[in-house]
Amino acid sequence: MQEIVAMVRANMVAPTKEALAKAGCPSFTCMKCLGRGKKGMDPATLRMVMESGELPRTPDGEALTEVGRLIPKRLFNICVPDDKVEAVVQALIAANSTGHPGDGKIFVVPVEESYVVRTGERADA
């Protein structure tokens, strides 16, 4: 079993839910979250910021404050059998890809054990 963790744009929840249902994966958890991706920073500016602990009071410094802003996203957690991972990942990519930065990120993590809380039984499916 694998856990697929997908961080996507906040406005892409409905298309993502539809894509997951079509991929045979109607069960998931979705949460509101805040995040940001990588943005390039000039190495010299980065070194200066790290050494001084402050952003420069220049247009470059003002632009760097944008890097620190967190953007509303949605975090999907989906546990699937090993044989469904590729189909679910491809469905997530197809539903969320706009071709622009910020489309999201997908992580696949192994799940060693799972249990049903109500019964305490091990849940392998």
PDB file of C-alpha atoms in Angstrom:
ATOM      1  CA  MET A   1       0.000   0.000   0.000  1.00  0.00           C
ATOM      2  CA  GLN A   2       1.160   3.535  -0.787  1.00  0.00           C
ATOM      3  CA  GLU A   3       0.090   6.969   0.385  1.00  0.00           C
ATOM      4  CA  ILE A   4      -0.125   9.621  -2.297  1.00  0.00           C
ATOM      5  CA  VAL A   5       0.182  13.146  -0.959  1.00  0.00           C
ATOM      6  CA  ALA A   6      -0.765  15.819  -3.479  1.00  0.00           C
ATOM      7  CA  MET A   7      -0.629  19.569  -2.922  1.00  0.00           C
ATOM      8  CA  VAL A   8      -2.692  21.364  -5.586  1.00  0.00           C
ATOM      9  CA  ARG A   9      -4.188  24.770  -6.326  1.00  0.00           C
ATOM     10  CA  ALA A  10      -7.151  25.668  -4.105  1.00  0.00           C
ATOM     11  CA  ASN A  11      -9.443  26.099  -7.104  1.00  0.00           C
ATOM     12  CA  MET A  12      -8.702  22.588  -8.408  1.00  0.00           C
ATOM     13  CA  VAL A  13     -10.547  20.551  -5.760  1.00  0.00           C
ATOM     14  CA  ALA A  14     -13.601  19.723  -7.912  1.00  0.00           C
ATOM     15  CA  PRO A  15     -11.590  18.565 -10.965  1.00  0.00           C
ATOM     16  CA  THR A  16      -9.301  16.566  -8.655  1.00  0.00           C
ATOM     17  CA  LYS A  17     -12.244  14.830  -6.947  1.00  0.00           C
ATOM     18  CA  GLU A  18     -13.725  13.960 -10.338  1.00  0.00           C
ATOM     19  CA  ALA A  19     -10.399  12.626 -11.634  1.00  0.00           C
ATOM     20  CA  LEU A  20      -9.892  10.495  -8.527  1.00  0.00           C
ATOM     21  CA  ALA A  21     -13.402   9.027  -8.849  1.00  0.00           C
ATOM     22  CA  LYS A  22     -12.771   8.173 -12.508  1.00  0.00           C
ATOM     23  CA  ALA A  23      -9.461   6.534 -11.515  1.00  0.00           C
ATOM     24  CA  GLY A  24     -11.376   4.264  -9.122  1.00  0.00           C
ATOM     25  CA  CYS A  25     -10.286   6.126  -6.011  1.00  0.00           C
ATOM     26  CA  PRO A  26     -13.308   7.768  -4.365  1.00  0.00           C
ATOM     27  CA  SER A  27     -11.826   7.745  -0.831  1.00  0.00           C
ATOM     28  CA  PHE A  28      -9.366  10.441   0.234  1.00  0.00           C
ATOM     29  CA  THR A  29      -8.758  13.219   2.717  1.00  0.00           C
ATOM     30  CA  CYS A  30      -8.553  16.832   1.583  1.00  0.00           C
ATOM     31  CA  MET A  31      -7.417  19.726   3.766  1.00  0.00           C
ATOM     32  CA  LYS A  32      -6.875  23.434   3.394  1.00  0.00           C
ATOM     33  CA  CYS A  33      -3.236  24.364   3.757  1.00  0.00           C
ATOM     34  CA  LEU A  34      -0.748  27.112   2.960  1.00  0.00           C
ATOM     35  CA  GLY A  35       2.468  26.618   1.055  1.00  0.00           C
ATOM     36  CA  ARG A  36       4.857  27.831  -1.561  1.00  0.00           C
ATOM     37  CA  GLY A  37       7.253  26.365  -4.053  1.00  0.00           C
ATOM     38  CA  LYS A  38      10.807  27.234  -4.950  1.00  0.00           C
ATOM     39  CA  LYS A  39      11.591  30.605  -6.428  1.00  0.00           C
ATOM     40  CA  GLY A  40      14.998  31.510  -7.727  1.00  0.00           C
ATOM     41  CA  MET A  41      17.230  33.783  -5.693  1.00  0.00           C
ATOM     42  CA  ASP A  42      20.518  35.282  -6.792  1.00  0.00           C
ATOM     43  CA  PRO A  43      23.291  33.421  -4.888  1.00  0.00           C
ATOM     44  CA  ALA A  44      25.012  36.688  -3.903  1.00  0.00           C
ATOM     45  CA  THR A  45      21.773  38.078  -2.490  1.00  0.00           C
ATOM     46  CA  LEU A  46      21.092  34.837  -0.658  1.00  0.00           C
ATOM     47  CA  ARG A  47      24.577  34.929   0.881  1.00  0.00           C
ATOM     48  CA  MET A  48      24.056  38.556   1.981  1.00  0.00           C
ATOM     49  CA  VAL A  49      20.663  37.738   3.525  1.00  0.00           C
ATOM     50  CA  MET A  50      22.098  34.730   5.347  1.00  0.00           C
ATOM     51  CA  GLU A  51      25.033  36.741   6.706  1.00  0.00           C
ATOM     52  CA  SER A  52      23.095  39.838   7.749  1.00  0.00           C
ATOM     53  CA  GLY A  53      19.822  38.203   8.681  1.00  0.00           C
ATOM     54  CA  GLU A  54      17.950  41.014   6.931  1.00  0.00           C
ATOM     55  CA  LEU A  55      16.508  41.607   3.501  1.00  0.00           C
ATOM     56  CA  PRO A  56      18.087  44.494   1.596  1.00  0.00           C
ATOM     57  CA  ARG A  57      16.038  47.699   1.335  1.00  0.00           C
ATOM     58  CA  THR A  58      16.109  47.666  -2.428  1.00  0.00           C
ATOM     59  CA  PRO A  59      13.709  46.543  -5.159  1.00  0.00           C
ATOM     60  CA  ASP A  60      15.474  43.153  -4.997  1.00  0.00           C
ATOM     61  CA  GLY A  61      14.771  42.937  -1.269  1.00  0.00           C
ATOM     62  CA  GLU A  62      11.129  43.834  -1.793  1.00  0.00           C
ATOM     63  CA  ALA A  63      10.845  41.136  -4.458  1.00  0.00           C
ATOM     64  CA  LEU A  64      12.302  38.600  -2.024  1.00  0.00           C
ATOM     65  CA  THR A  65       9.492  39.211   0.456  1.00  0.00           C
ATOM     66  CA  GLU A  66       7.163  37.628  -2.104  1.00  0.00           C
ATOM     67  CA  VAL A  67       9.100  34.385  -1.626  1.00  0.00           C
ATOM     68  CA  GLY A  68       8.008  34.274   2.010  1.00  0.00           C
ATOM     69  CA  ARG A  69       4.299  34.599   1.277  1.00  0.00           C
ATOM     70  CA  LEU A  70       2.268  31.458   1.662  1.00  0.00           C
ATOM     71  CA  ILE A  71      -0.362  30.619  -0.934  1.00  0.00           C
ATOM     72  CA  PRO A  72      -3.642  28.812  -0.169  1.00  0.00           C
ATOM     73  CA  LYS A  73      -3.450  25.221  -1.427  1.00  0.00           C
ATOM     74  CA  ARG A  74      -5.309  21.957  -0.931  1.00  0.00           C
ATOM     75  CA  LEU A  75      -3.595  18.858   0.398  1.00  0.00           C
ATOM     76  CA  PHE A  76      -4.957  15.475  -0.668  1.00  0.00           C
ATOM     77  CA  ASN A  77      -3.972  12.288   1.180  1.00  0.00           C
ATOM     78  CA  ILE A  78      -4.876   9.118  -0.687  1.00  0.00           C
ATOM     79  CA  CYS A  79      -3.969   5.543   0.300  1.00  0.00           C
ATOM     80  CA  VAL A  80      -4.073   3.049  -2.541  1.00  0.00           C
ATOM     81  CA  PRO A  81      -2.855  -0.480  -3.298  1.00  0.00           C
ATOM     82  CA  ASP A  82       0.502  -0.599  -5.078  1.00  0.00           C
ATOM     83  CA  ASP A  83      -1.119  -1.497  -8.406  1.00  0.00           C
ATOM     84  CA  LYS A  84      -3.247   1.706  -8.426  1.00  0.00           C
ATOM     85  CA  VAL A  85      -0.462   4.201  -7.705  1.00  0.00           C
ATOM     86  CA  GLU A  86       0.426   4.989 -11.322  1.00  0.00           C
ATOM     87  CA  ALA A  87      -3.209   5.471 -12.387  1.00  0.00           C
ATOM     88  CA  VAL A  88      -3.941   7.791  -9.462  1.00  0.00           C
ATOM     89  CA  VAL A  89      -0.763   9.838  -9.984  1.00  0.00           C
ATOM     90  CA  GLN A  90      -1.536  10.226 -13.687  1.00  0.00           C
ATOM     91  CA  ALA A  91      -5.120  11.257 -12.869  1.00  0.00           C
ATOM     92  CA  LEU A  92      -3.830  13.893 -10.434  1.00  0.00           C
ATOM     93  CA  ILE A  93      -1.385  15.245 -13.017  1.00  0.00           C
ATOM     94  CA  ALA A  94      -4.029  15.365 -15.758  1.00  0.00           C
ATOM     95  CA  ALA A  95      -6.540  17.160 -13.531  1.00  0.00           C
ATOM     96  CA  ASN A  96      -4.123  19.731 -12.139  1.00  0.00           C
ATOM     97  CA  SER A  97      -1.635  20.520 -14.875  1.00  0.00           C
ATOM     98  CA  THR A  98      -1.977  24.019 -16.325  1.00  0.00           C
ATOM     99  CA  GLY A  99       1.607  24.206 -17.539  1.00  0.00           C
ATOM    100  CA  HIS A 100       2.389  27.066 -15.162  1.00  0.00           C
ATOM    101  CA  PRO A 101       4.427  27.193 -11.939  1.00  0.00           C
ATOM    102  CA  GLY A 102       2.312  26.452  -8.885  1.00  0.00           C
ATOM    103  CA  ASP A 103       0.379  23.517 -10.327  1.00  0.00           C
ATOM    104  CA  GLY A 104       1.385  21.429  -7.318  1.00  0.00           C
ATOM    105  CA  LYS A 105       3.518  18.574  -6.096  1.00  0.00           C
ATOM    106  CA  ILE A 106       2.871  14.852  -5.626  1.00  0.00           C
ATOM    107  CA  PHE A 107       4.687  12.563  -3.197  1.00  0.00           C
ATOM    108  CA  VAL A 108       4.326   8.775  -2.978  1.00  0.00           C
ATOM    109  CA  VAL A 109       5.163   7.270   0.396  1.00  0.00           C
ATOM    110  CA  PRO A 110       5.051   3.610   1.459  1.00  0.00           C
ATOM    111  CA  VAL A 111       2.475   2.662   4.108  1.00  0.00           C
ATOM    112  CA  GLU A 112       3.720  -0.133   6.321  1.00  0.00           C
ATOM    113  CA  GLU A 113       0.581  -0.696   8.388  1.00  0.00           C
ATOM    114  CA  SER A 114      -2.969   0.562   8.684  1.00  0.00           C
ATOM    115  CA  TYR A 115      -5.769  -0.147  11.149  1.00  0.00           C
ATOM    116  CA  VAL A 116      -9.516   0.360  11.383  1.00  0.00           C
ATOM    117  CA  VAL A 117     -10.096   2.565  14.431  1.00  0.00           C
ATOM    118  CA  ARG A 118     -13.597   1.232  15.103  1.00  0.00           C
ATOM    119  CA  THR A 119     -12.543  -2.413  15.336  1.00  0.00           C
ATOM    120  CA  GLY A 120      -8.806  -2.198  15.914  1.00  0.00           C
ATOM    121  CA  GLU A 121      -8.300  -4.681  13.093  1.00  0.00           C
ATOM    122  CA  ARG A 122      -5.418  -4.425  10.681  1.00  0.00           C
ATOM    123  CA  ALA A 123      -6.598  -3.011   7.352  1.00  0.00           C
ATOM    124  CA  ASP A 124      -4.568  -4.248   4.413  1.00  0.00           C
ATOM    125  CA  ALA A 125      -6.873  -3.004   1.661  1.00  0.00           C
TER     126      ALA A 125
END
